[in-house]
Amino acid sequence: MLKTEYIKRVYDDLKKKNENEKEFLQAAYEILESLEPYIEKHPQLEKNKIIERFVEPERFVQFRVAWVDDKGEVQVNRGYRVQYNSSIGPYKGGLRFHPSVNASIIKFLGLEQVLKNSLTSLPMGGGKGGSDFDPKGKSDNEIMSFCQAFMTELYRHIGEDTDVPAGDIGVGGREIGYLYGQYKRIKNKTVGVLTGKGIPYGGSLARTEATGYGLCYFTEEALKVMKKDSFKGKTVVVSGSGNVAIYACKKATELGAKVVAMSDSNGYIYDPKGIKLDVIQEIKEVRRGRIKEYLEQVPSASYHEGPKGIWQIPCDIALPCATQNELDLEDAKVLVQNGVIAVCEGANMPSTLDAAKYFMEHKIVYGPAKAANAGGVATSGLEMCQNSARLSWSFEEVDEKLKEIMINIFHNTYDTAVSLGDPFDTLTGANIAGFEKVSKAMLALGVY
Ligand code: NDP
């Protein structure tokens, strides 16, 4: 519950102005509630209306994306880019292509991104974008047509020193290639205006793996410090089977754990012998198929309709890596009852706020998304460094830097939580640690 008059006022006003934006209000509430102790100690924030400015995006662009499908029919989608906060660096954040995308989803992701990027310690502001375009079932040619149409508008809002988008749900290496190709064609410039690029045209090694690997580096450090434990010998459940989930599964296995379940939006597979990741990769990355096809190659595993049931599987560590609000209070109770010791978030806002609070109250190691999944954007920041310097670092160099960044993010988050009196309240820890730098920059830059 909000306690201070100032924050109540800011939130009420936000609610009035954005009344139908459920996800945006959910993310804003979670952040504002946890910032209260910091705001109380820093009266200059209220005096300078920093919180009012912090929750209001600097710019929000919505645009039409018209393109032609394989039947020759014109299709119309809606495109978005929110440029949320540039006080510490150029806007940075992914593009999501999914039918559920709307202003609320883009703004929730953008606001979270501001704090996440600050936590990486790299100079990146926060942004996010995307479209309600559904890539599922589209031909390669249709994906290219859409991406080219999308960039034909987006290019005028972005730039290597202004706003640098990357991928997110539905936007992987293939889409980034088409988007970048169109940007180059329009601008006649080879610059680091997008990250997550392919290696032959300016991408960074280890960017593909970064969010999933980073999540595991964060979790391993958190387990070590908070539970004197590690991944070794643990049973792990990973939701999703996209970019984040696949590389989380890979690194958790390398660190000695056994991943027994993964999902997609239709259902989940349970393989008590340990997921065969090469089978998942072939289905998801090569064929773009459905996770139930796993059983064709591993008949001893089982498939269950509906993704939610995955949280019923007893595990030591849960890594939600699919989408927002995929894990609610009921799921949290089952996980805790089944003996989970850590829940770290690869997806953005996968746990509802009451689920997150339940974990923290029960002294579960909880890795909030903006800290635990920051490895993706951190490595995007490293890709920007390499592009500016016209250099390419080795996989090992990037991976080493990623690991160092994730360990630092954990300690920054944890130390802040400890200083506030509850080491398990990593949500407050992450929000305040991220906000401190942004608010100092906003104060220093004057009113804008
Ligand atoms: P992908 O598009 O690669 O994969 C998303 C996966 O989640 C797919 O397997 C999809 O299945 C599955 N999924 C979607 N909805 C559900 C659901 N309700 N239940 C179970 N599975 C579901 O996206 P990413 O892996 O890139 O992104 C996943 C999450 O991680 C998102 O929240 C994203 O914002 C976040 N993230 C991503 C980063 C990155 O670098 N890519 C960085 C930081 C955060 P289906 O095929 O059926 O749609």
PDB file of N, CA and C in Angstrom, residues 284-334:
ATOM      1  N   LYS A 284      12.351 -25.043 -31.961  1.00  0.00           N
ATOM      2  CA  LYS A 284      11.989 -23.626 -31.804  1.00  0.00           C
ATOM      3  C   LYS A 284      12.816 -22.688 -32.683  1.00  0.00           C
ATOM      4  N   GLU A 285      14.119 -22.941 -32.779  1.00  0.00           N
ATOM      5  CA  GLU A 285      14.969 -21.994 -33.522  1.00  0.00           C
ATOM      6  C   GLU A 285      15.022 -22.324 -35.019  1.00  0.00           C
ATOM      7  N   VAL A 286      14.984 -23.633 -35.349  1.00  0.00           N
ATOM      8  CA  VAL A 286      15.122 -24.006 -36.764  1.00  0.00           C
ATOM      9  C   VAL A 286      13.744 -24.116 -37.424  1.00  0.00           C
ATOM     10  N   ARG A 287      12.857 -24.923 -36.817  1.00  0.00           N
ATOM     11  CA  ARG A 287      11.556 -25.181 -37.471  1.00  0.00           C
ATOM     12  C   ARG A 287      10.468 -24.197 -37.075  1.00  0.00           C
ATOM     13  N   ARG A 288      10.706 -23.423 -35.990  1.00  0.00           N
ATOM     14  CA  ARG A 288       9.680 -22.522 -35.441  1.00  0.00           C
ATOM     15  C   ARG A 288       8.380 -23.295 -35.166  1.00  0.00           C
ATOM     16  N   GLY A 289       8.537 -24.468 -34.547  1.00  0.00           N
ATOM     17  CA  GLY A 289       7.400 -25.349 -34.278  1.00  0.00           C
ATOM     18  C   GLY A 289       6.848 -25.170 -32.879  1.00  0.00           C
ATOM     19  N   ARG A 290       6.057 -26.154 -32.415  1.00  0.00           N
ATOM     20  CA  ARG A 290       5.420 -26.099 -31.102  1.00  0.00           C
ATOM     21  C   ARG A 290       6.130 -27.049 -30.139  1.00  0.00           C
ATOM     22  N   ILE A 291       6.098 -26.715 -28.859  1.00  0.00           N
ATOM     23  CA  ILE A 291       6.907 -27.473 -27.892  1.00  0.00           C
ATOM     24  C   ILE A 291       6.416 -28.914 -27.760  1.00  0.00           C
ATOM     25  N   LYS A 292       5.161 -29.183 -28.069  1.00  0.00           N
ATOM     26  CA  LYS A 292       4.665 -30.567 -27.911  1.00  0.00           C
ATOM     27  C   LYS A 292       5.362 -31.525 -28.882  1.00  0.00           C
ATOM     28  N   GLU A 293       5.985 -30.963 -29.945  1.00  0.00           N
ATOM     29  CA  GLU A 293       6.721 -31.815 -30.893  1.00  0.00           C
ATOM     30  C   GLU A 293       7.934 -32.482 -30.235  1.00  0.00           C
ATOM     31  N   TYR A 294       8.312 -32.021 -29.046  1.00  0.00           N
ATOM     32  CA  TYR A 294       9.410 -32.625 -28.279  1.00  0.00           C
ATOM     33  C   TYR A 294       9.173 -34.117 -28.091  1.00  0.00           C
ATOM     34  N   LEU A 295       7.899 -34.480 -27.899  1.00  0.00           N
ATOM     35  CA  LEU A 295       7.560 -35.887 -27.626  1.00  0.00           C
ATOM     36  C   LEU A 295       7.842 -36.809 -28.816  1.00  0.00           C
ATOM     37  N   GLU A 296       7.856 -36.220 -30.017  1.00  0.00           N
ATOM     38  CA  GLU A 296       8.165 -37.053 -31.198  1.00  0.00           C
ATOM     39  C   GLU A 296       9.576 -37.619 -31.085  1.00  0.00           C
ATOM     40  N   GLN A 297      10.475 -36.859 -30.461  1.00  0.00           N
ATOM     41  CA  GLN A 297      11.855 -37.334 -30.331  1.00  0.00           C
ATOM     42  C   GLN A 297      12.184 -37.874 -28.949  1.00  0.00           C
ATOM     43  N   VAL A 298      11.413 -37.449 -27.951  1.00  0.00           N
ATOM     44  CA  VAL A 298      11.649 -37.947 -26.593  1.00  0.00           C
ATOM     45  C   VAL A 298      10.308 -38.470 -26.050  1.00  0.00           C
ATOM     46  N   PRO A 299       9.901 -39.685 -26.482  1.00  0.00           N
ATOM     47  CA  PRO A 299       8.560 -40.171 -26.104  1.00  0.00           C
ATOM     48  C   PRO A 299       8.383 -40.408 -24.607  1.00  0.00           C
ATOM     49  N   SER A 300       9.487 -40.494 -23.863  1.00  0.00           N
ATOM     50  CA  SER A 300       9.343 -40.732 -22.415  1.00  0.00           C
ATOM     51  C   SER A 300       8.916 -39.462 -21.669  1.00  0.00           C
ATOM     52  N   ALA A 301       9.016 -38.298 -22.324  1.00  0.00           N
ATOM     53  CA  ALA A 301       8.586 -37.049 -21.664  1.00  0.00           C
ATOM     54  C   ALA A 301       7.062 -36.934 -21.755  1.00  0.00           C
ATOM     55  N   SER A 302       6.472 -35.992 -21.005  1.00  0.00           N
ATOM     56  CA  SER A 302       5.022 -35.815 -21.113  1.00  0.00           C
ATOM     57  C   SER A 302       4.706 -34.373 -21.521  1.00  0.00           C
ATOM     58  N   TYR A 303       3.551 -34.208 -22.196  1.00  0.00           N
ATOM     59  CA  TYR A 303       3.106 -32.877 -22.619  1.00  0.00           C
ATOM     60  C   TYR A 303       1.777 -32.565 -21.947  1.00  0.00           C
ATOM     61  N   HIS A 304       1.628 -31.339 -21.490  1.00  0.00           N
ATOM     62  CA  HIS A 304       0.393 -30.934 -20.802  1.00  0.00           C
ATOM     63  C   HIS A 304      -0.131 -29.651 -21.429  1.00  0.00           C
ATOM     64  N   GLU A 305      -1.417 -29.657 -21.770  1.00  0.00           N
ATOM     65  CA  GLU A 305      -2.040 -28.473 -22.374  1.00  0.00           C
ATOM     66  C   GLU A 305      -2.090 -27.326 -21.357  1.00  0.00           C
ATOM     67  N   GLY A 306      -1.854 -26.106 -21.843  1.00  0.00           N
ATOM     68  CA  GLY A 306      -1.930 -24.920 -20.974  1.00  0.00           C
ATOM     69  C   GLY A 306      -0.603 -24.692 -20.279  1.00  0.00           C
ATOM     70  N   PRO A 307      -0.022 -23.501 -20.412  1.00  0.00           N
ATOM     71  CA  PRO A 307       1.322 -23.274 -19.855  1.00  0.00           C
ATOM     72  C   PRO A 307       1.357 -23.137 -18.335  1.00  0.00           C
ATOM     73  N   LYS A 308       0.223 -22.776 -17.721  1.00  0.00           N
ATOM     74  CA  LYS A 308       0.235 -22.428 -16.285  1.00  0.00           C
ATOM     75  C   LYS A 308       0.613 -23.578 -15.363  1.00  0.00           C
ATOM     76  N   GLY A 309       0.271 -24.803 -15.780  1.00  0.00           N
ATOM     77  CA  GLY A 309       0.517 -25.962 -14.918  1.00  0.00           C
ATOM     78  C   GLY A 309       1.992 -26.199 -14.617  1.00  0.00           C
ATOM     79  N   ILE A 310       2.860 -25.527 -15.332  1.00  0.00           N
ATOM     80  CA  ILE A 310       4.309 -25.765 -15.167  1.00  0.00           C
ATOM     81  C   ILE A 310       4.758 -25.491 -13.723  1.00  0.00           C
ATOM     82  N   TRP A 311       4.074 -24.553 -13.044  1.00  0.00           N
ATOM     83  CA  TRP A 311       4.504 -24.187 -11.680  1.00  0.00           C
ATOM     84  C   TRP A 311       4.117 -25.234 -10.633  1.00  0.00           C
ATOM     85  N   GLN A 312       3.360 -26.245 -11.061  1.00  0.00           N
ATOM     86  CA  GLN A 312       2.978 -27.329 -10.136  1.00  0.00           C
ATOM     87  C   GLN A 312       4.118 -28.348  -9.993  1.00  0.00           C
ATOM     88  N   ILE A 313       5.070 -28.281 -10.915  1.00  0.00           N
ATOM     89  CA  ILE A 313       6.159 -29.275 -10.887  1.00  0.00           C
ATOM     90  C   ILE A 313       7.121 -28.933  -9.748  1.00  0.00           C
ATOM     91  N   PRO A 314       7.379 -29.874  -8.842  1.00  0.00           N
ATOM     92  CA  PRO A 314       8.301 -29.571  -7.750  1.00  0.00           C
ATOM     93  C   PRO A 314       9.697 -29.239  -8.292  1.00  0.00           C
ATOM     94  N   CYS A 315      10.280 -28.149  -7.803  1.00  0.00           N
ATOM     95  CA  CYS A 315      11.623 -27.771  -8.247  1.00  0.00           C
ATOM     96  C   CYS A 315      12.317 -26.968  -7.153  1.00  0.00           C
ATOM     97  N   ASP A 316      13.647 -26.873  -7.277  1.00  0.00           N
ATOM     98  CA  ASP A 316      14.422 -26.051  -6.336  1.00  0.00           C
ATOM     99  C   ASP A 316      14.508 -24.611  -6.817  1.00  0.00           C
ATOM    100  N   ILE A 317      14.579 -24.472  -8.148  1.00  0.00           N
ATOM    101  CA  ILE A 317      14.764 -23.134  -8.726  1.00  0.00           C
ATOM    102  C   ILE A 317      13.764 -22.958  -9.871  1.00  0.00           C
ATOM    103  N   ALA A 318      13.052 -21.830  -9.873  1.00  0.00           N
ATOM    104  CA  ALA A 318      12.115 -21.538 -10.968  1.00  0.00           C
ATOM    105  C   ALA A 318      12.615 -20.301 -11.711  1.00  0.00           C
ATOM    106  N   LEU A 319      12.663 -20.415 -13.033  1.00  0.00           N
ATOM    107  CA  LEU A 319      13.118 -19.290 -13.857  1.00  0.00           C
ATOM    108  C   LEU A 319      12.000 -18.939 -14.862  1.00  0.00           C
ATOM    109  N   PRO A 320      11.086 -18.043 -14.502  1.00  0.00           N
ATOM    110  CA  PRO A 320      10.040 -17.664 -15.452  1.00  0.00           C
ATOM    111  C   PRO A 320      10.630 -16.811 -16.583  1.00  0.00           C
ATOM    112  N   CYS A 321      10.562 -17.334 -17.809  1.00  0.00           N
ATOM    113  CA  CYS A 321      11.227 -16.677 -18.953  1.00  0.00           C
ATOM    114  C   CYS A 321      10.283 -16.509 -20.129  1.00  0.00           C
ATOM    115  N   ALA A 322       8.963 -16.427 -19.884  1.00  0.00           N
ATOM    116  CA  ALA A 322       8.026 -16.350 -21.005  1.00  0.00           C
ATOM    117  C   ALA A 322       7.453 -14.941 -21.176  1.00  0.00           C
ATOM    118  N   THR A 323       6.616 -14.506 -20.224  1.00  0.00           N
ATOM    119  CA  THR A 323       5.908 -13.236 -20.459  1.00  0.00           C
ATOM    120  C   THR A 323       5.398 -12.640 -19.149  1.00  0.00           C
ATOM    121  N   GLN A 324       4.775 -11.462 -19.235  1.00  0.00           N
ATOM    122  CA  GLN A 324       4.308 -10.779 -18.015  1.00  0.00           C
ATOM    123  C   GLN A 324       3.117 -11.520 -17.379  1.00  0.00           C
ATOM    124  N   ASN A 325       3.064 -11.447 -16.055  1.00  0.00           N
ATOM    125  CA  ASN A 325       1.951 -12.004 -15.262  1.00  0.00           C
ATOM    126  C   ASN A 325       1.692 -13.493 -15.524  1.00  0.00           C
ATOM    127  N   GLU A 326       2.739 -14.244 -15.762  1.00  0.00           N
ATOM    128  CA  GLU A 326       2.572 -15.683 -16.005  1.00  0.00           C
ATOM    129  C   GLU A 326       2.626 -16.487 -14.699  1.00  0.00           C
ATOM    130  N   LEU A 327       2.943 -15.823 -13.587  1.00  0.00           N
ATOM    131  CA  LEU A 327       3.074 -16.527 -12.310  1.00  0.00           C
ATOM    132  C   LEU A 327       2.341 -15.706 -11.239  1.00  0.00           C
ATOM    133  N   ASP A 328       1.211 -16.231 -10.742  1.00  0.00           N
ATOM    134  CA  ASP A 328       0.432 -15.442  -9.785  1.00  0.00           C
ATOM    135  C   ASP A 328       0.574 -15.994  -8.361  1.00  0.00           C
ATOM    136  N   LEU A 329      -0.183 -15.413  -7.443  1.00  0.00           N
ATOM    137  CA  LEU A 329      -0.044 -15.786  -6.029  1.00  0.00           C
ATOM    138  C   LEU A 329      -0.287 -17.283  -5.799  1.00  0.00           C
ATOM    139  N   GLU A 330      -1.285 -17.846  -6.475  1.00  0.00           N
ATOM    140  CA  GLU A 330      -1.570 -19.277  -6.302  1.00  0.00           C
ATOM    141  C   GLU A 330      -0.367 -20.115  -6.734  1.00  0.00           C
ATOM    142  N   ASP A 331       0.238 -19.746  -7.857  1.00  0.00           N
ATOM    143  CA  ASP A 331       1.437 -20.455  -8.335  1.00  0.00           C
ATOM    144  C   ASP A 331       2.573 -20.306  -7.320  1.00  0.00           C
ATOM    145  N   ALA A 332       2.712 -19.091  -6.776  1.00  0.00           N
ATOM    146  CA  ALA A 332       3.788 -18.829  -5.817  1.00  0.00           C
ATOM    147  C   ALA A 332       3.632 -19.729  -4.592  1.00  0.00           C
ATOM    148  N   LYS A 333       2.393 -19.884  -4.128  1.00  0.00           N
ATOM    149  CA  LYS A 333       2.139 -20.715  -2.939  1.00  0.00           C
ATOM    150  C   LYS A 333       2.524 -22.169  -3.214  1.00  0.00           C
ATOM    151  N   VAL A 334       2.179 -22.651  -4.412  1.00  0.00           N
ATOM    152  CA  VAL A 334       2.506 -24.048  -4.762  1.00  0.00           C
ATOM    153  C   VAL A 334       4.032 -24.214  -4.833  1.00  0.00           C
TER     154      VAL A 334
END
